[in-house]
Short mmCIF file of C-alpha atoms in Angstrom, two decimals:
data_model
loop_
_atom_site.label_atom_id
_atom_site.label_comp_id
_atom_site.label_asym_id
_atom_site.label_seq_id
_atom_site.Cartn_x
_atom_site.Cartn_y
_atom_site.Cartn_z
CA MET A 1 0.00 0.00 0.00
CA SER A 2 1.07 3.62 -0.10
CA ARG A 3 3.66 5.14 2.16
CA THR A 4 2.21 6.10 5.52
CA LYS A 5 3.40 9.73 5.69
CA VAL A 6 2.08 10.36 2.17
CA ALA A 7 -1.40 9.08 3.01
CA LYS A 8 -1.54 10.01 6.67
CA GLY A 9 -4.57 11.21 8.64
CA LYS A 10 -7.97 11.03 6.97
CA ARG A 11 -6.56 9.70 3.70
CA LEU A 12 -5.07 6.73 5.53
CA LEU A 13 -7.70 6.00 8.20
CA GLY A 14 -10.80 7.67 6.73
CA HIS A 15 -12.88 10.57 8.04
CA MET A 16 -16.42 11.73 8.76
CA ASP A 17 -17.90 14.88 7.25
CA ILE A 18 -18.85 17.14 10.18
CA ASP A 19 -21.83 18.64 8.37
CA THR A 20 -23.40 15.58 6.70
CA ARG A 21 -22.11 12.92 9.11
CA GLU A 22 -21.17 10.91 6.05
CA TRP A 23 -18.25 8.53 6.42
CA SER A 24 -15.51 8.28 3.76
CA ASP A 25 -13.03 5.42 3.78
CA GLY A 26 -9.29 5.89 3.85
CA ILE A 27 -6.74 3.62 2.19
CA LEU A 28 -6.47 1.34 5.23
CA THR A 29 -10.21 1.00 5.77
CA MET A 30 -10.72 0.40 2.04
CA VAL A 31 -8.12 -2.36 2.05
CA ALA A 32 -9.50 -3.76 5.32
CA ARG A 33 -12.96 -4.23 3.85
CA GLU A 34 -11.43 -6.24 1.00
CA VAL A 35 -9.23 -8.54 3.03
CA ILE A 36 -11.92 -9.57 5.53
CA LYS A 37 -14.25 -10.82 2.78
CA ASP A 38 -12.44 -14.14 2.35
CA THR A 39 -10.84 -15.55 5.49
CA SER A 40 -9.27 -18.41 3.51
CA VAL A 41 -6.84 -16.04 1.80
CA HIS A 42 -3.73 -15.08 3.77
CA THR A 43 -3.03 -11.36 3.39
CA TRP A 44 -0.20 -9.03 4.37
CA ILE A 45 -0.99 -5.32 4.74
CA VAL A 46 2.25 -3.38 4.34
CA PHE A 47 2.86 0.06 5.85
CA ASP A 48 5.92 1.47 4.16
CA GLY A 49 7.36 4.66 5.63
CA ASP A 50 8.09 6.67 8.74
CA ILE A 51 6.19 6.00 11.94
CA ASP A 52 4.77 8.75 14.14
CA PRO A 53 2.13 8.84 16.93
CA GLU A 54 -0.42 10.74 14.84
CA TRP A 55 -1.43 7.62 12.93
CA ILE A 56 0.24 4.59 14.51
CA GLU A 57 -1.55 4.98 17.87
CA ALA A 58 -4.87 4.45 16.08
CA LEU A 59 -3.73 0.91 15.23
CA ASN A 60 -2.84 -0.25 18.74
CA SER A 61 -6.10 -2.19 19.11
CA VAL A 62 -5.46 -3.79 15.72
CA LEU A 63 -2.02 -4.98 16.74
CA ASP A 64 -3.00 -6.54 20.06
CA ASP A 65 -5.04 -9.70 20.62
CA ASN A 66 -8.31 -7.94 19.82
CA ARG A 67 -7.31 -7.38 16.17
CA LEU A 68 -10.07 -4.78 16.01
CA LEU A 69 -10.07 -1.55 13.99
CA THR A 70 -12.48 1.05 15.41
CA MET A 71 -13.25 3.96 13.10
CA PRO A 72 -14.37 7.45 14.17
CA SER A 73 -17.84 6.60 12.79
CA GLY A 74 -18.22 3.89 15.42
CA GLU A 75 -17.95 1.09 12.89
CA ARG A 76 -15.63 -1.79 13.76
CA ILE A 77 -13.69 -4.07 11.47
CA GLN A 78 -12.59 -7.39 12.91
CA PHE A 79 -9.47 -8.91 11.39
CA GLY A 80 -9.01 -12.65 11.35
CA SER A 81 -5.85 -14.67 11.79
CA ASN A 82 -5.40 -14.64 8.00
CA VAL A 83 -4.43 -10.94 8.06
CA ASN A 84 -0.99 -9.78 9.12
CA PHE A 85 0.56 -6.32 9.28
CA LEU A 86 4.08 -5.45 8.20
CA PHE A 87 5.69 -2.07 8.98
CA GLU A 88 8.78 -1.19 6.96
CA THR A 89 10.71 1.76 8.34
CA ASP A 90 14.27 2.87 9.08
CA SER A 91 13.53 4.49 12.45
CA LEU A 92 11.43 3.89 15.57
CA GLU A 93 12.36 7.18 17.17
CA PHE A 94 8.76 8.38 17.45
CA ALA A 95 7.08 5.03 18.04
CA SER A 96 5.80 4.64 21.59
CA PRO A 97 6.67 1.61 23.74
CA ALA A 98 2.98 0.64 23.61
CA THR A 99 3.24 0.27 19.86
CA VAL A 100 6.67 -1.37 19.72
CA SER A 101 5.73 -3.97 22.36
CA ARG A 102 2.86 -5.18 20.18
CA MET A 103 5.12 -6.24 17.28
CA GLY A 104 8.01 -8.50 16.53
CA MET A 105 11.16 -6.87 15.15
CA ILE A 106 13.44 -7.80 12.27
CA TYR A 107 16.47 -5.53 11.96
CA ILE A 108 18.34 -5.62 8.65
CA SER A 109 21.64 -3.78 8.60
CA GLU A 110 23.72 -2.79 5.59
CA GLU A 111 26.39 -5.05 7.03
CA ASP A 112 24.04 -8.02 6.57
CA ILE A 113 23.71 -7.40 2.83
CA SER A 114 26.41 -9.09 0.78
CA ALA A 115 27.62 -7.13 -2.24
CA LYS A 116 28.35 -10.38 -4.06
CA GLU A 117 24.77 -11.56 -3.56
CA VAL A 118 23.35 -8.27 -4.87
CA VAL A 119 25.62 -8.45 -7.91
CA ALA A 120 24.75 -12.12 -8.52
CA LYS A 121 21.03 -11.27 -8.43
CA TRP A 122 21.58 -8.44 -10.90
CA VAL A 123 23.57 -10.71 -13.24
CA LYS A 124 20.59 -13.12 -13.38
CA THR A 125 18.53 -10.35 -14.98
CA LEU A 126 20.88 -10.15 -17.97
CA THR A 127 19.80 -11.58 -21.30
CA GLU A 128 21.74 -13.47 -23.95
CA GLU A 129 22.63 -10.09 -25.47
CA HIS A 130 25.20 -9.66 -22.68
CA PRO A 131 27.27 -12.89 -22.76
CA SER A 132 30.54 -11.32 -21.56
CA LEU A 133 29.18 -9.06 -18.79
CA PRO A 134 29.35 -11.69 -15.99
CA ASP A 135 33.05 -12.29 -16.73
CA TRP A 136 33.86 -8.57 -16.80
CA ILE A 137 32.00 -8.05 -13.53
CA GLU A 138 33.87 -10.90 -11.86
CA GLN A 139 37.22 -9.50 -13.00
CA HIS A 140 36.74 -5.84 -12.16
CA PHE A 141 33.62 -4.87 -10.22
CA GLN A 142 34.36 -6.17 -6.73
CA ARG A 143 37.89 -4.76 -6.51
CA CYS A 144 36.73 -1.33 -7.69
CA TYR A 145 33.72 -1.30 -5.39
CA GLU A 146 35.86 -2.21 -2.38
CA TRP A 147 38.31 0.57 -3.27
CA CYS A 148 35.46 3.10 -3.20
CA LEU A 149 34.33 1.86 0.22
CA ALA A 150 37.87 2.17 1.56
CA ALA A 151 38.28 5.66 0.07
CA GLY A 152 34.98 6.81 1.54
CA LEU A 153 31.62 7.45 -0.12
CA THR A 154 30.08 10.88 -0.55
CA ASN A 155 28.04 11.99 2.46
CA GLY A 156 24.53 10.51 2.44
CA VAL A 157 25.31 7.62 0.09
CA GLY A 158 25.11 4.15 1.61
CA LYS A 159 26.90 0.99 0.54
CA VAL A 160 23.89 -0.54 -1.20
CA ALA A 161 23.05 2.72 -2.99
CA ALA A 162 26.64 2.93 -4.25
CA LEU A 163 26.46 -0.69 -5.38
CA GLN A 164 23.27 -0.13 -7.35
CA ASN A 165 24.69 3.07 -8.79
CA GLY A 166 27.67 1.20 -10.19
CA LEU A 167 25.59 -1.63 -11.66
CA SER A 168 23.13 0.72 -13.33
CA HIS A 169 25.72 1.85 -15.90
CA LEU A 170 26.95 -1.57 -17.01
CA ARG A 171 24.10 -3.13 -18.98
CA GLU A 172 24.89 -1.41 -22.29
CA SER A 173 28.62 -2.25 -22.28
CA ARG A 174 29.75 -3.40 -25.72
CA SER A 175 33.36 -4.33 -25.03
CA SER A 176 35.75 -4.69 -22.11
CA GLN A 177 37.01 -1.12 -22.58
CA HIS A 178 33.45 0.19 -22.75
CA PHE A 179 32.69 -1.77 -19.58
CA LEU A 180 35.59 -0.15 -17.70
CA VAL A 181 34.46 3.33 -18.74
CA ASN A 182 30.91 2.59 -17.58
CA LEU A 183 32.21 1.09 -14.35
CA PHE A 184 34.24 4.21 -13.66
CA ARG A 185 31.28 6.43 -14.50
CA GLY A 186 28.95 4.55 -12.16
CA LEU A 187 31.20 4.25 -9.11
CA SER A 188 33.11 7.53 -9.42
CA SER A 189 29.81 9.40 -9.13
CA VAL A 190 29.51 8.42 -5.44
CA ILE A 191 33.01 9.47 -4.32
CA ASP A 192 34.46 12.93 -3.84
CA SER A 193 35.88 14.70 -6.89
CA GLU A 194 39.44 14.84 -5.58
CA LYS A 195 39.54 11.03 -5.40
CA LYS A 196 38.40 10.35 -8.95
CA ARG A 197 41.84 10.45 -10.54
CA ASP A 198 43.17 7.86 -8.10
CA PHE A 199 40.09 5.74 -8.68
CA ALA A 200 40.53 5.96 -12.46
CA THR A 201 44.06 4.59 -12.03
CA ILE A 202 42.59 1.58 -10.21
CA VAL A 203 39.85 0.98 -12.78
CA PHE A 204 42.07 1.28 -15.88
CA GLN A 205 45.18 -0.41 -14.52
CA GLY A 206 47.00 -2.24 -17.32
CA VAL A 207 44.88 -0.55 -20.00
CA PRO A 208 46.62 1.78 -22.50
CA LEU A 209 44.93 5.17 -22.35
CA PRO A 210 45.12 8.19 -24.67
CA ASP A 211 46.23 10.30 -21.69
CA MET A 212 47.91 8.33 -18.91
CA GLU A 213 48.36 11.48 -16.80
CA ASN A 214 44.62 12.17 -16.69
CA PRO A 215 42.84 8.78 -16.71
CA GLU A 216 39.63 10.32 -15.33
CA LEU A 217 39.12 12.23 -18.60
CA VAL A 218 38.73 9.08 -20.69
CA TYR A 219 35.49 8.22 -22.48
CA PHE A 220 34.41 5.52 -24.93
CA ASP A 221 33.78 6.64 -28.51
CA SER A 222 31.06 4.38 -29.92
CA ARG A 223 31.85 5.48 -33.49
CA THR A 224 35.39 4.14 -33.38
CA ASP A 225 34.99 1.61 -30.53
CA SER A 226 38.01 3.10 -28.81
CA LEU A 227 38.98 5.13 -25.76
CA MET A 228 39.28 8.87 -26.24
CA ARG A 229 40.18 11.85 -24.09
CA TYR A 230 37.71 14.61 -23.30
CA GLN A 231 38.60 17.99 -24.74
CA ASP A 232 39.84 20.49 -22.15
CA ASP A 233 37.30 23.09 -23.16
CA LEU A 234 34.42 20.72 -22.44
CA GLY A 235 35.21 20.79 -18.74
CA VAL A 236 32.45 19.18 -16.71
CA GLY A 237 29.64 20.68 -18.79
CA VAL A 238 26.65 18.51 -19.61
CA LYS A 239 24.97 19.04 -22.97
CA LEU A 240 21.22 18.91 -22.41
CA GLU A 241 20.81 18.94 -26.19
CA ASP A 242 22.00 15.35 -26.21
CA MET A 243 18.82 14.22 -24.49
CA LYS A 244 16.53 11.94 -26.42
CA ARG A 245 14.87 13.73 -29.30
CA GLY A 246 11.30 14.73 -28.62
CA THR A 247 11.78 14.95 -24.87
CA LYS A 248 10.62 18.16 -23.27
CA PRO A 249 11.47 18.62 -19.60
CA PHE A 250 8.78 19.64 -17.15
CA ILE A 251 10.62 21.63 -14.47
CA LEU A 252 9.32 21.73 -10.93
CA THR A 253 11.40 23.81 -8.52
CA ALA A 254 11.09 22.86 -4.86
CA SER A 255 11.07 25.45 -2.10
CA ALA A 256 10.93 25.48 1.68
CA GLN A 257 7.14 25.72 1.41
CA SER A 258 6.72 22.79 -0.96
CA ASN A 259 4.78 19.78 0.24
CA ARG A 260 3.31 16.62 -1.12
CA ASP A 261 -0.07 18.14 -2.05
CA THR A 262 1.39 20.79 -4.35
CA THR A 263 3.57 18.16 -6.01
CA SER A 264 0.62 15.86 -6.44
CA SER A 265 -1.46 18.66 -7.94
CA ALA A 266 1.31 19.40 -10.42
CA LEU A 267 1.41 15.80 -11.54
CA GLY A 268 -2.39 15.50 -11.67
CA ARG A 269 -3.79 12.22 -13.02
CA VAL A 270 -1.35 11.80 -15.89
CA LEU A 271 -0.46 8.18 -16.49
CA ARG A 272 2.03 8.83 -19.28
CA PRO A 273 3.43 11.82 -21.17
CA LYS A 274 1.14 13.33 -23.78
CA ASP A 275 2.45 13.74 -27.33
CA ARG A 276 6.02 12.78 -26.40
CA PRO A 277 7.82 9.52 -25.58
CA GLN A 278 9.22 10.63 -22.23
CA LEU A 279 8.70 13.30 -19.61
CA ILE A 280 11.58 14.53 -17.46
CA LEU A 281 10.48 15.85 -14.08
CA TYR A 282 13.30 18.00 -12.71
CA LEU A 283 13.25 18.96 -9.04
CA LYS A 284 15.70 21.68 -8.12
CA GLY A 285 16.76 22.08 -4.50
CA LEU A 286 15.72 18.65 -3.28
CA ASN A 287 16.91 19.38 0.26
CA LEU A 288 15.05 22.69 0.63
CA PRO A 289 11.57 21.56 1.84
CA ALA A 290 11.40 21.54 5.64
CA PRO A 291 10.50 18.34 7.53
CA ASP A 292 7.58 18.09 9.94
CA LYS A 293 7.96 17.87 13.71
CA TYR A 294 8.65 14.16 13.45
CA GLY A 295 11.51 14.64 11.00
CA THR A 296 9.61 13.49 7.90
CA ASN A 297 9.65 15.47 4.70
CA GLU A 298 6.29 14.75 3.05
CA MET A 299 7.39 15.80 -0.43
CA LEU A 300 10.39 13.47 -0.28
CA ALA A 301 8.18 10.70 1.10
CA PHE A 302 5.90 11.16 -1.89
CA LEU A 303 8.88 11.11 -4.24
CA THR A 304 10.10 7.88 -2.63
CA GLN A 305 6.68 6.32 -3.25
CA LEU A 306 6.75 7.32 -6.91
CA LEU A 307 10.19 5.76 -7.37
CA THR A 308 9.39 2.61 -5.39
CA TYR A 309 5.86 1.83 -6.57
CA GLN A 310 5.60 3.93 -9.77
CA GLY A 311 2.34 5.50 -8.65
CA TYR A 312 0.20 6.91 -5.86
CA TYR A 313 -3.36 6.96 -4.49
CA ASP A 314 -5.35 10.04 -5.48
CA GLU A 315 -7.96 11.81 -3.34
CA HIS A 316 -10.61 9.30 -4.50
CA LEU A 317 -8.39 6.37 -3.38
CA ASP A 318 -7.82 5.32 -6.98
CA TRP A 319 -4.32 4.09 -7.77
CA ILE A 320 -2.62 6.31 -10.34
CA GLY A 321 0.27 4.60 -12.09
CA LEU A 322 3.04 6.52 -13.84
CA GLU A 323 4.79 5.48 -17.03
CA ASN A 324 7.68 6.90 -19.07
CA ILE A 325 8.46 9.57 -16.50
CA GLN A 326 12.07 10.16 -15.50
CA ILE A 327 12.63 12.01 -12.24
CA THR A 328 15.83 14.04 -12.01
CA ALA A 329 16.78 16.12 -8.98
CA SER A 330 19.63 18.35 -7.88
CA MET A 331 20.76 19.85 -4.61
CA ALA A 332 23.65 21.79 -3.17
CA PRO A 333 25.21 20.59 0.10
CA SER A 334 24.29 22.79 3.05
CA VAL A 335 24.29 22.40 6.81
CA THR A 336 21.19 24.59 7.07
CA HIS A 337 18.96 22.37 4.93
CA SER A 338 17.42 18.99 5.68
CA SER A 339 19.19 15.77 4.75
CA ILE A 340 17.88 13.34 2.16
CA PRO A 341 16.37 10.13 3.63
CA PRO A 342 18.60 7.11 2.96
CA ARG A 343 15.67 5.14 1.54
CA LEU A 344 15.18 7.81 -1.11
CA VAL A 345 18.91 7.84 -1.88
CA SER A 346 18.79 4.07 -2.44
CA GLN A 347 16.11 4.55 -5.11
CA MET A 348 18.06 7.15 -7.08
CA ARG A 349 21.24 7.06 -9.15
CA MET A 350 23.70 9.55 -7.73
CA LEU A 351 26.20 11.90 -9.31
CA ALA A 352 28.45 13.91 -7.00
CA ILE A 353 29.92 16.95 -8.74
CA GLY A 354 32.53 19.06 -6.98
CA TYR A 355 32.98 22.79 -7.33
CA PRO A 356 34.49 23.74 -10.71
CA SER A 357 38.16 24.55 -10.89
CA GLU A 358 39.51 27.86 -12.17
CA GLN A 359 40.21 26.24 -15.54
CA ASN A 360 36.64 24.96 -15.77
CA LEU A 361 35.21 28.35 -14.79
CA ASN A 362 37.27 30.03 -17.50
CA ALA A 363 35.97 27.57 -20.08
CA ILE A 364 32.34 28.00 -18.93
CA TYR A 365 32.35 31.80 -18.87
CA SER A 366 34.31 31.99 -22.12
CA ALA A 367 31.60 29.94 -23.80
CA TYR A 368 28.99 32.41 -22.55
CA LEU A 369 30.91 35.63 -23.21
CA MET A 370 32.66 34.98 -26.51
CA PRO A 371 29.48 35.16 -28.67
CA ILE A 372 28.53 38.44 -26.96
CA LEU A 373 31.98 39.96 -27.35
CA GLU A 374 32.21 38.90 -30.99
CA VAL A 375 28.87 40.55 -31.79
CA ASN A 376 29.93 43.81 -30.14
#
């Protein structure tokens, strides 16, 4: 079901209209009515997200031996032994002892997750179009990943997120050299900029490069199937014109006043982009919206739901699925702004970009100023 802090309050538990005394179901009560119809079917109701007293305390009678959900309307829903509840969260800071004592706990640490097992599972998803990828991964991936862990990941990036980031670049590798470039691109994006040259030396060890002094500036030229060196004047610029043809970005800029409702209204009920193959949703200033008093940022919780489940429940409790929508976000590090939840980080592919050097700044501003100066 949907994340709890996205569908909290009346949207989760239901509500009664004060004027008409008419009851409207929430997501939980809607699901509850379905699961109690057939007691022969074993059902798990999953609450995915942060826990706080404003909604979890209403479930205490459901979690004890009574297994009874009492709604504000006075109606009661009795759950049978065929219905179980699962709460998936990364913190119990705001859960009361009365709630915690009613449940069994399973704690899964990053240390319990084997990188080799994650990689092996990913390899099983490959098709016959990638016959050499398993061998290249066995030769290079683990040693490079372990080097990144030893060197230190960028703040906010966990081990599993870094692992998934590295794997996400490898599927389209056409040769061993192309694989190494993609491996460097995937893993170097989660380490600090000043460490990338040393990391490039590790990745490309034993490989002849066009510029051995600057291995981090190597890229794979698909036209010649060879390694090439980036031009100095390109710097770290990204050409947005290289995006897929026909793609028009929809830009949504976050602010300290942004919340889940305004984001939801912007998205509306669109299932897929209209008149174009793909929609790019760009969120600028991802760490700007302020969290609530329980430390949850509702807009980021909503974003996590979109990335995890590819959809959301609307105000009529209809599930709205999203297709062909790419979510891209940016943020600048700041001690005054909120941090990004680790569960959201694990769903995104990261790229850490350091501050530009003097050489890069000269190249950037020259590109902007030269056309103006030439005209004048």
